């Protein structure tokens, strides 16, 4: 079985074809970074229009790359995300499934980030899983008992980790998106150079990054913009370290508390080289079985959406409602009768 996955929740128009043994047969991602760079952030209306222009060519290219005239099923991101962009993906997916007379599966975006860890011939996920999904919109710590049965243990109370990277990059004049720019700059910086606060909040599984962001702002107001490459990379490395430490500390503490051996990290921020290196080392010391998709599959793509649809197709539970939902809840998402 071959599944076409469509992802349009934010600023990437993406389509991919994935076989039911998790092989990626095609993976096309059309990024809108250039379009939004001018505004140093995503403009929803511009994003919707760009998705409209791109969706047909991107789907055509994916089918062409996979050497396929029609797939056996279509999956799309039902939410959460920006309403306009979600609508474009939904209408495309629904129309194609109707034309091809094949099953249509609505996928939760976070579930896509979780199942990305199975892509490309990696071993099937072993449940129960403690998942950390870190992106531009989410920093969620999830206890996944089995596919579709999710308990959200904690989430960010303010900025998501990716959002904190993006805002810090803006303050340091590093452009958009900020995560990759800070990651690169931090490689030549000293992570201990500046002591930024870590909001560990031991009484909850929630995260908070607004204090860290404010601390950077106050430093820049007090001492001015960095005066050279050395200072700029030291600030980037120290800021990144504060985020990475908070993410790792809480994830591994939750794994211990709930006695979970399988840990998955996903979402755009999981592409961060420092987070990848540090959490691999820390998980190894704790004897955990850690899965992180390769960096190119951490950021938004259609393959993760197709992959997350596979278990659902196997259980015969396919979509009955097609309403996109910008704030689709994740708790027990796969148990819903309609999705
Ligand atoms: O999952 P994603 O592609 O889109 C959302 O669902 O939001 O995540 C995008 C986020 C952006 O905030 C971006 O700055 C961040 O992921 N990101 C990174 C890196 N690559 C992307 N953050 C830190 N380090 C990276 N290498
Ligand atoms: Zn995402």
GROMACS .gro file of C-alpha atoms and ligand atoms in nm:
model
  366
    1UNK     CA    1   0.000   0.000   0.000
    2UNK     CA    2   0.124   0.350  -0.090
    3UNK     CA    3   0.002   0.659   0.094
    4UNK     CA    4   0.010   1.019  -0.021
    5UNK     CA    5   0.069   1.252   0.277
    6UNK     CA    6  -0.014   1.622   0.253
    7UNK     CA    7   0.109   1.877   0.510
    8UNK     CA    8   0.009   2.244   0.494
    9UNK     CA    9  -0.038   2.347   0.858
   10UNK     CA   10   0.215   2.629   0.860
   11UNK     CA   11   0.471   2.764   0.612
   12UNK     CA   12   0.568   2.450   0.418
   13UNK     CA   13   0.363   2.307   0.132
   14UNK     CA   14   0.460   1.942   0.149
   15UNK     CA   15   0.357   1.615  -0.014
   16UNK     CA   16   0.518   1.273   0.009
   17UNK     CA   17   0.450   0.913  -0.082
   18UNK     CA   18   0.528   0.647   0.180
   19UNK     CA   19   0.493   0.270   0.144
   20UNK     CA   20   0.337   0.074   0.430
   21UNK     CA   21   0.681  -0.065   0.517
   22UNK     CA   22   0.782   0.297   0.600
   23UNK     CA   23   0.996   0.347   0.288
   24UNK     CA   24   0.983   0.704   0.157
   25UNK     CA   25   0.913   0.689  -0.218
   26UNK     CA   26   0.894   1.066  -0.264
   27UNK     CA   27   0.925   1.366  -0.033
   28UNK     CA   28   0.867   1.717  -0.171
   29UNK     CA   29   0.878   2.023   0.059
   30UNK     CA   30   0.823   2.370  -0.082
   31UNK     CA   31   0.930   2.619   0.182
   32UNK     CA   32   0.788   2.970   0.213
   33UNK     CA   33   1.087   3.101   0.408
   34UNK     CA   34   1.177   3.361   0.143
   35UNK     CA   35   0.820   3.489   0.137
   36UNK     CA   36   0.801   3.548   0.514
   37UNK     CA   37   1.166   3.650   0.573
   38UNK     CA   38   1.085   4.013   0.491
   39UNK     CA   39   0.835   4.019   0.783
   40UNK     CA   40   1.066   3.816   1.015
   41UNK     CA   41   0.775   3.581   1.090
   42UNK     CA   42   0.482   3.403   0.925
   43UNK     CA   43   0.201   3.612   0.776
   44UNK     CA   44  -0.102   3.374   0.772
   45UNK     CA   45  -0.278   3.527   0.471
   46UNK     CA   46   0.036   3.517   0.257
   47UNK     CA   47   0.092   3.158   0.371
   48UNK     CA   48  -0.261   3.055   0.259
   49UNK     CA   49  -0.215   3.207  -0.086
   50UNK     CA   50   0.126   3.047  -0.133
   51UNK     CA   51  -0.020   2.706  -0.036
   52UNK     CA   52  -0.294   2.757  -0.298
   53UNK     CA   53  -0.035   2.824  -0.568
   54UNK     CA   54   0.192   2.537  -0.466
   55UNK     CA   55  -0.031   2.249  -0.361
   56UNK     CA   56  -0.106   2.106  -0.709
   57UNK     CA   57   0.255   2.120  -0.841
   58UNK     CA   58   0.393   1.980  -0.514
   59UNK     CA   59   0.149   1.683  -0.516
   60UNK     CA   60   0.220   1.621  -0.888
   61UNK     CA   61   0.594   1.623  -0.825
   62UNK     CA   62   0.560   1.376  -0.536
   63UNK     CA   63   0.353   1.134  -0.745
   64UNK     CA   64   0.598   1.171  -1.035
   65UNK     CA   65   0.901   1.106  -0.808
   66UNK     CA   66   0.729   0.795  -0.669
   67UNK     CA   67   0.645   0.676  -1.024
   68UNK     CA   68   0.279   0.657  -0.927
   69UNK     CA   69  -0.037   0.765  -1.105
   70UNK     CA   70  -0.254   0.723  -0.794
   71UNK     CA   71  -0.190   0.617  -0.433
   72UNK     CA   72  -0.398   0.372  -0.227
   73UNK     CA   73  -0.487   0.631   0.039
   74UNK     CA   74  -0.456   1.003   0.108
   75UNK     CA   75  -0.358   1.152   0.446
   76UNK     CA   76  -0.357   1.519   0.540
   77UNK     CA   77  -0.294   1.736   0.845
   78UNK     CA   78  -0.627   1.818   1.006
   79UNK     CA   79  -0.478   2.041   1.277
   80UNK     CA   80  -0.347   2.213   1.473
   81UNK     CA   81  -0.211   2.496   1.259
   82UNK     CA   82  -0.321   2.805   1.070
   83UNK     CA   83  -0.681   2.779   0.952
   84UNK     CA   84  -0.628   2.905   0.594
   85UNK     CA   85  -0.330   2.680   0.523
   86UNK     CA   86  -0.509   2.381   0.683
   87UNK     CA   87  -0.811   2.442   0.459
   88UNK     CA   88  -0.598   2.431   0.144
   89UNK     CA   89  -0.452   2.092   0.241
   90UNK     CA   90  -0.790   1.955   0.340
   91UNK     CA   91  -0.965   2.055   0.018
   92UNK     CA   92  -0.680   1.912  -0.192
   93UNK     CA   93  -0.677   1.584   0.001
   94UNK     CA   94  -1.053   1.545   0.004
   95UNK     CA   95  -1.082   1.616  -0.369
   96UNK     CA   96  -0.807   1.369  -0.458
   97UNK     CA   97  -0.948   1.094  -0.234
   98UNK     CA   98  -1.288   1.147  -0.398
   99UNK     CA   99  -1.141   1.134  -0.751
  100UNK     CA  100  -0.935   0.825  -0.676
  101UNK     CA  101  -1.211   0.669  -0.467
  102UNK     CA  102  -0.967   0.581  -0.190
  103UNK     CA  103  -0.960   0.620   0.193
  104UNK     CA  104  -0.892   0.963   0.342
  105UNK     CA  105  -0.721   0.998   0.681
  106UNK     CA  106  -0.704   1.319   0.887
  107UNK     CA  107  -0.383   1.324   1.090
  108UNK     CA  108  -0.294   1.524   1.401
  109UNK     CA  109   0.020   1.727   1.327
  110UNK     CA  110   0.190   1.621   1.653
  111UNK     CA  111   0.117   1.257   1.577
  112UNK     CA  112   0.300   1.313   1.247
  113UNK     CA  113   0.606   1.441   1.436
  114UNK     CA  114   0.590   1.135   1.663
  115UNK     CA  115   0.567   0.882   1.378
  116UNK     CA  116   0.845   1.054   1.180
  117UNK     CA  117   1.079   0.844   1.397
  118UNK     CA  118   0.961   0.531   1.208
  119UNK     CA  119   1.032   0.666   0.860
  120UNK     CA  120   1.292   0.542   0.618
  121UNK     CA  121   1.310   0.183   0.735
  122UNK     CA  122   1.366   0.260   1.104
  123UNK     CA  123   1.225   0.007   1.351
  124UNK     CA  124   0.855   0.037   1.435
  125UNK     CA  125   0.792   0.248   1.743
  126UNK     CA  126   0.775   0.047   2.063
  127UNK     CA  127   0.506   0.165   2.303
  128UNK     CA  128   0.466   0.297   2.570
  129UNK     CA  129   0.664   0.603   2.465
  130UNK     CA  130   0.760   0.927   2.633
  131UNK     CA  131   0.759   1.181   2.351
  132UNK     CA  132   0.896   1.533   2.345
  133UNK     CA  133   0.753   1.725   2.050
  134UNK     CA  134   0.931   2.058   2.008
  135UNK     CA  135   0.840   2.287   1.721
  136UNK     CA  136   0.760   2.647   1.638
  137UNK     CA  137   0.414   2.612   1.792
  138UNK     CA  138   0.453   2.331   2.048
  139UNK     CA  139   0.666   2.212   2.334
  140UNK     CA  140   0.469   1.910   2.449
  141UNK     CA  141   0.568   1.622   2.675
  142UNK     CA  142   0.345   1.328   2.588
  143UNK     CA  143   0.289   0.984   2.734
  144UNK     CA  144   0.187   0.766   2.438
  145UNK     CA  145   0.046   0.437   2.567
  146UNK     CA  146  -0.024   0.302   2.219
  147UNK     CA  147  -0.090   0.455   1.875
  148UNK     CA  148  -0.373   0.704   1.920
  149UNK     CA  149  -0.380   0.690   2.301
  150UNK     CA  150  -0.196   0.998   2.422
  151UNK     CA  151  -0.176   1.178   2.752
  152UNK     CA  152  -0.033   1.529   2.742
  153UNK     CA  153   0.176   1.552   3.059
  154UNK     CA  154   0.300   1.905   3.007
  155UNK     CA  155   0.330   2.180   2.753
  156UNK     CA  156   0.472   2.527   2.728
  157UNK     CA  157   0.301   2.795   2.933
  158UNK     CA  158   0.417   3.071   2.700
  159UNK     CA  159   0.662   3.055   2.409
  160UNK     CA  160   0.729   2.725   2.236
  161UNK     CA  161   1.098   2.629   2.218
  162UNK     CA  162   1.113   2.703   1.843
  163UNK     CA  163   0.938   3.034   1.899
  164UNK     CA  164   1.198   3.125   2.163
  165UNK     CA  165   1.477   3.045   1.913
  166UNK     CA  166   1.301   3.254   1.647
  167UNK     CA  167   1.250   3.553   1.879
  168UNK     CA  168   1.608   3.541   2.008
  169UNK     CA  169   1.738   3.529   1.652
  170UNK     CA  170   1.530   3.835   1.572
  171UNK     CA  171   1.682   4.021   1.870
  172UNK     CA  172   2.030   3.923   1.751
  173UNK     CA  173   1.953   4.023   1.388
  174UNK     CA  174   2.001   3.667   1.266
  175UNK     CA  175   1.694   3.652   1.043
  176UNK     CA  176   1.413   3.396   1.010
  177UNK     CA  177   1.378   3.110   1.089
  178UNK     CA  178   1.594   3.155   1.396
  179UNK     CA  179   1.654   2.796   1.510
  180UNK     CA  180   1.892   2.692   1.231
  181UNK     CA  181   2.074   3.029   1.248
  182UNK     CA  182   2.134   3.002   1.626
  183UNK     CA  183   2.232   2.635   1.592
  184UNK     CA  184   2.500   2.729   1.335
  185UNK     CA  185   2.633   3.030   1.525
  186UNK     CA  186   2.638   2.840   1.856
  187UNK     CA  187   2.887   2.590   1.715
  188UNK     CA  188   3.164   2.848   1.755
  189UNK     CA  189   3.040   2.988   2.089
  190UNK     CA  190   3.091   2.901   2.454
  191UNK     CA  191   2.766   2.767   2.610
  192UNK     CA  192   2.886   2.873   2.957
  193UNK     CA  193   2.975   3.232   2.859
  194UNK     CA  194   2.643   3.386   2.969
  195UNK     CA  195   2.435   3.249   3.253
  196UNK     CA  196   2.073   3.244   3.135
  197UNK     CA  197   1.790   3.130   3.367
  198UNK     CA  198   1.648   2.777   3.336
  199UNK     CA  199   1.281   2.767   3.442
  200UNK     CA  200   1.276   2.409   3.564
  201UNK     CA  201   0.951   2.431   3.765
  202UNK     CA  202   0.992   2.093   3.943
  203UNK     CA  203   0.627   2.077   4.051
  204UNK     CA  204   0.493   2.049   3.697
  205UNK     CA  205   0.576   1.891   3.359
  206UNK     CA  206   0.505   2.225   3.187
  207UNK     CA  207   0.777   2.435   3.027
  208UNK     CA  208   0.827   2.812   3.021
  209UNK     CA  209   1.066   3.003   2.797
  210UNK     CA  210   0.943   3.361   2.829
  211UNK     CA  211   1.175   3.436   3.127
  212UNK     CA  212   1.472   3.325   2.920
  213UNK     CA  213   1.364   3.544   2.630
  214UNK     CA  214   1.318   3.845   2.862
  215UNK     CA  215   1.658   3.781   3.017
  216UNK     CA  216   1.817   3.805   2.670
  217UNK     CA  217   1.621   4.121   2.599
  218UNK     CA  218   1.738   4.286   2.925
  219UNK     CA  219   2.098   4.187   2.856
  220UNK     CA  220   2.084   4.344   2.510
  221UNK     CA  221   1.924   4.659   2.655
  222UNK     CA  222   2.187   4.678   2.929
  223UNK     CA  223   2.497   4.595   2.731
  224UNK     CA  224   2.393   4.675   2.375
  225UNK     CA  225   2.402   4.449   2.069
  226UNK     CA  226   2.696   4.206   2.054
  227UNK     CA  227   3.012   4.388   1.945
  228UNK     CA  228   3.166   4.109   1.743
  229UNK     CA  229   3.131   3.751   1.617
  230UNK     CA  230   3.278   3.607   1.936
  231UNK     CA  231   3.022   3.774   2.165
  232UNK     CA  232   2.735   3.697   1.928
  233UNK     CA  233   2.821   3.328   1.910
  234UNK     CA  234   2.874   3.309   2.289
  235UNK     CA  235   2.526   3.454   2.346
  236UNK     CA  236   2.373   3.216   2.088
  237UNK     CA  237   2.547   2.913   2.242
  238UNK     CA  238   2.445   3.008   2.598
  239UNK     CA  239   2.084   3.080   2.499
  240UNK     CA  240   2.061   2.749   2.313
  241UNK     CA  241   2.212   2.566   2.609
  242UNK     CA  242   1.942   2.701   2.844
  243UNK     CA  243   1.665   2.568   2.616
  244UNK     CA  244   1.836   2.236   2.554
  245UNK     CA  245   1.903   2.177   2.926
  246UNK     CA  246   1.541   2.249   3.022
  247UNK     CA  247   1.409   2.013   2.752
  248UNK     CA  248   1.643   1.729   2.844
  249UNK     CA  249   1.605   1.758   3.219
  250UNK     CA  250   1.226   1.739   3.208
  251UNK     CA  251   1.204   1.466   2.944
  252UNK     CA  252   1.442   1.233   3.124
  253UNK     CA  253   1.281   1.305   3.462
  254UNK     CA  254   0.941   1.211   3.315
  255UNK     CA  255   1.085   0.889   3.169
  256UNK     CA  256   1.211   0.797   3.518
  257UNK     CA  257   0.890   0.898   3.694
  258UNK     CA  258   0.662   0.699   3.458
  259UNK     CA  259   0.916   0.418   3.414
  260UNK     CA  260   0.919   0.448   3.034
  261UNK     CA  261   1.218   0.313   2.841
  262UNK     CA  262   1.130   0.438   2.492
  263UNK     CA  263   1.181   0.807   2.427
  264UNK     CA  264   1.105   0.987   2.100
  265UNK     CA  265   1.203   1.347   2.022
  266UNK     CA  266   1.040   1.514   1.721
  267UNK     CA  267   0.943   1.848   1.567
  268UNK     CA  268   1.158   2.118   1.405
  269UNK     CA  269   1.366   2.188   1.717
  270UNK     CA  270   1.468   1.818   1.725
  271UNK     CA  271   1.689   1.912   1.427
  272UNK     CA  272   1.904   2.115   1.671
  273UNK     CA  273   2.252   1.964   1.674
  274UNK     CA  274   2.323   2.045   2.041
  275UNK     CA  275   1.992   1.896   2.161
  276UNK     CA  276   2.053   1.581   1.955
  277UNK     CA  277   2.405   1.530   2.088
  278UNK     CA  278   2.326   1.604   2.454
  279UNK     CA  279   2.004   1.404   2.477
  280UNK     CA  280   2.165   1.102   2.308
  281UNK     CA  281   2.443   1.105   2.567
  282UNK     CA  282   2.206   1.160   2.862
  283UNK     CA  283   1.955   0.896   2.744
  284UNK     CA  284   2.241   0.650   2.698
  285UNK     CA  285   2.354   0.706   3.059
  286UNK     CA  286   1.997   0.643   3.177
  287UNK     CA  287   1.971   0.324   2.966
  288UNK     CA  288   1.688   0.459   2.750
  289UNK     CA  289   1.598   0.361   2.397
  290UNK     CA  290   1.596   0.698   2.216
  291UNK     CA  291   1.465   0.769   1.863
  292UNK     CA  292   1.506   1.101   1.682
  293UNK     CA  293   1.432   1.130   1.309
  294UNK     CA  294   1.714   1.258   1.087
  295UNK     CA  295   1.718   1.642   1.089
  296UNK     CA  296   1.545   1.671   0.748
  297UNK     CA  297   1.246   1.472   0.878
  298UNK     CA  298   1.216   1.666   1.205
  299UNK     CA  299   1.087   1.980   1.033
  300UNK     CA  300   0.743   1.970   0.870
  301UNK     CA  301   0.700   1.725   0.580
  302UNK     CA  302   0.434   1.511   0.415
  303UNK     CA  303   0.608   1.179   0.484
  304UNK     CA  304   0.541   1.201   0.859
  305UNK     CA  305   0.171   1.260   0.788
  306UNK     CA  306   0.153   0.953   0.559
  307UNK     CA  307   0.344   0.746   0.817
  308UNK     CA  308   0.106   0.842   1.100
  309UNK     CA  309  -0.188   0.735   0.882
  310UNK     CA  310  -0.060   0.379   0.843
  311UNK     CA  311  -0.171   0.241   1.180
  312UNK     CA  312  -0.507   0.408   1.136
  313UNK     CA  313  -0.560   0.248   0.793
  314UNK     CA  314  -0.466  -0.087   0.943
  315UNK     CA  315  -0.737  -0.053   1.207
  316UNK     CA  316  -0.991   0.059   0.947
  317UNK     CA  317  -1.057   0.382   1.137
  318UNK     CA  318  -1.061   0.647   0.868
  319UNK     CA  319  -1.198   0.998   0.851
  320UNK     CA  320  -1.566   1.073   0.874
  321UNK     CA  321  -1.542   1.444   0.938
  322UNK     CA  322  -1.325   1.680   0.744
  323UNK     CA  323  -1.336   2.000   0.942
  324UNK     CA  324  -0.987   2.148   0.992
  325UNK     CA  325  -0.928   2.252   1.350
  326UNK     CA  326  -0.660   2.515   1.428
  327UNK     CA  327  -0.650   2.403   1.792
  328UNK     CA  328  -0.717   2.031   1.755
  329UNK     CA  329  -0.657   1.868   2.098
  330UNK     CA  330  -0.401   1.585   2.114
  331UNK     CA  331  -0.516   1.407   2.428
  332UNK     CA  332  -0.643   1.062   2.318
  333UNK     CA  333  -0.673   1.195   1.965
  334UNK     CA  334  -0.673   0.853   1.797
  335UNK     CA  335  -0.957   0.726   2.016
  336UNK     CA  336  -1.206   0.972   1.869
  337UNK     CA  337  -1.473   0.812   1.654
  338UNK     CA  338  -1.449   1.087   1.397
  339UNK     CA  339  -1.126   1.239   1.284
  340LIG     O1  340   0.801   2.142   1.324
  340LIG     P1  341   0.833   2.266   1.251
  340LIG     O2  342   0.897   2.254   1.114
  340LIG     O3  343   0.704   2.356   1.232
  340LIG     C1  344   0.606   2.366   1.332
  340LIG     O4  345   0.527   2.270   1.346
  340LIG     O5  346   0.612   2.469   1.403
  340LIG     O6  347   0.926   2.355   1.347
  340LIG     C2  348   0.974   2.481   1.309
  340LIG     C3  349   1.056   2.537   1.423
  340LIG     C4  350   1.100   2.682   1.399
  340LIG     O7  351   1.072   2.757   1.516
  340LIG     C5  352   1.251   2.669   1.377
  340LIG     O8  353   1.324   2.783   1.420
  340LIG     C6  354   1.284   2.547   1.459
  340LIG     O9  355   1.176   2.459   1.439
  340LIG     N1  356   1.407   2.481   1.414
  340LIG     C7  357   1.518   2.472   1.491
  340LIG     C8  358   1.618   2.411   1.410
  340LIG     N2  359   1.562   2.383   1.288
  340LIG     C9  360   1.433   2.427   1.293
  340LIG     N3  361   1.542   2.511   1.618
  340LIG    C10  362   1.664   2.490   1.667
  340LIG     N4  363   1.765   2.433   1.596
  340LIG    C11  364   1.746   2.392   1.469
  340LIG     N5  365   1.846   2.336   1.400
  341LIG    ZN1  366   0.556   2.081   1.292
   0.00000   0.00000   0.00000
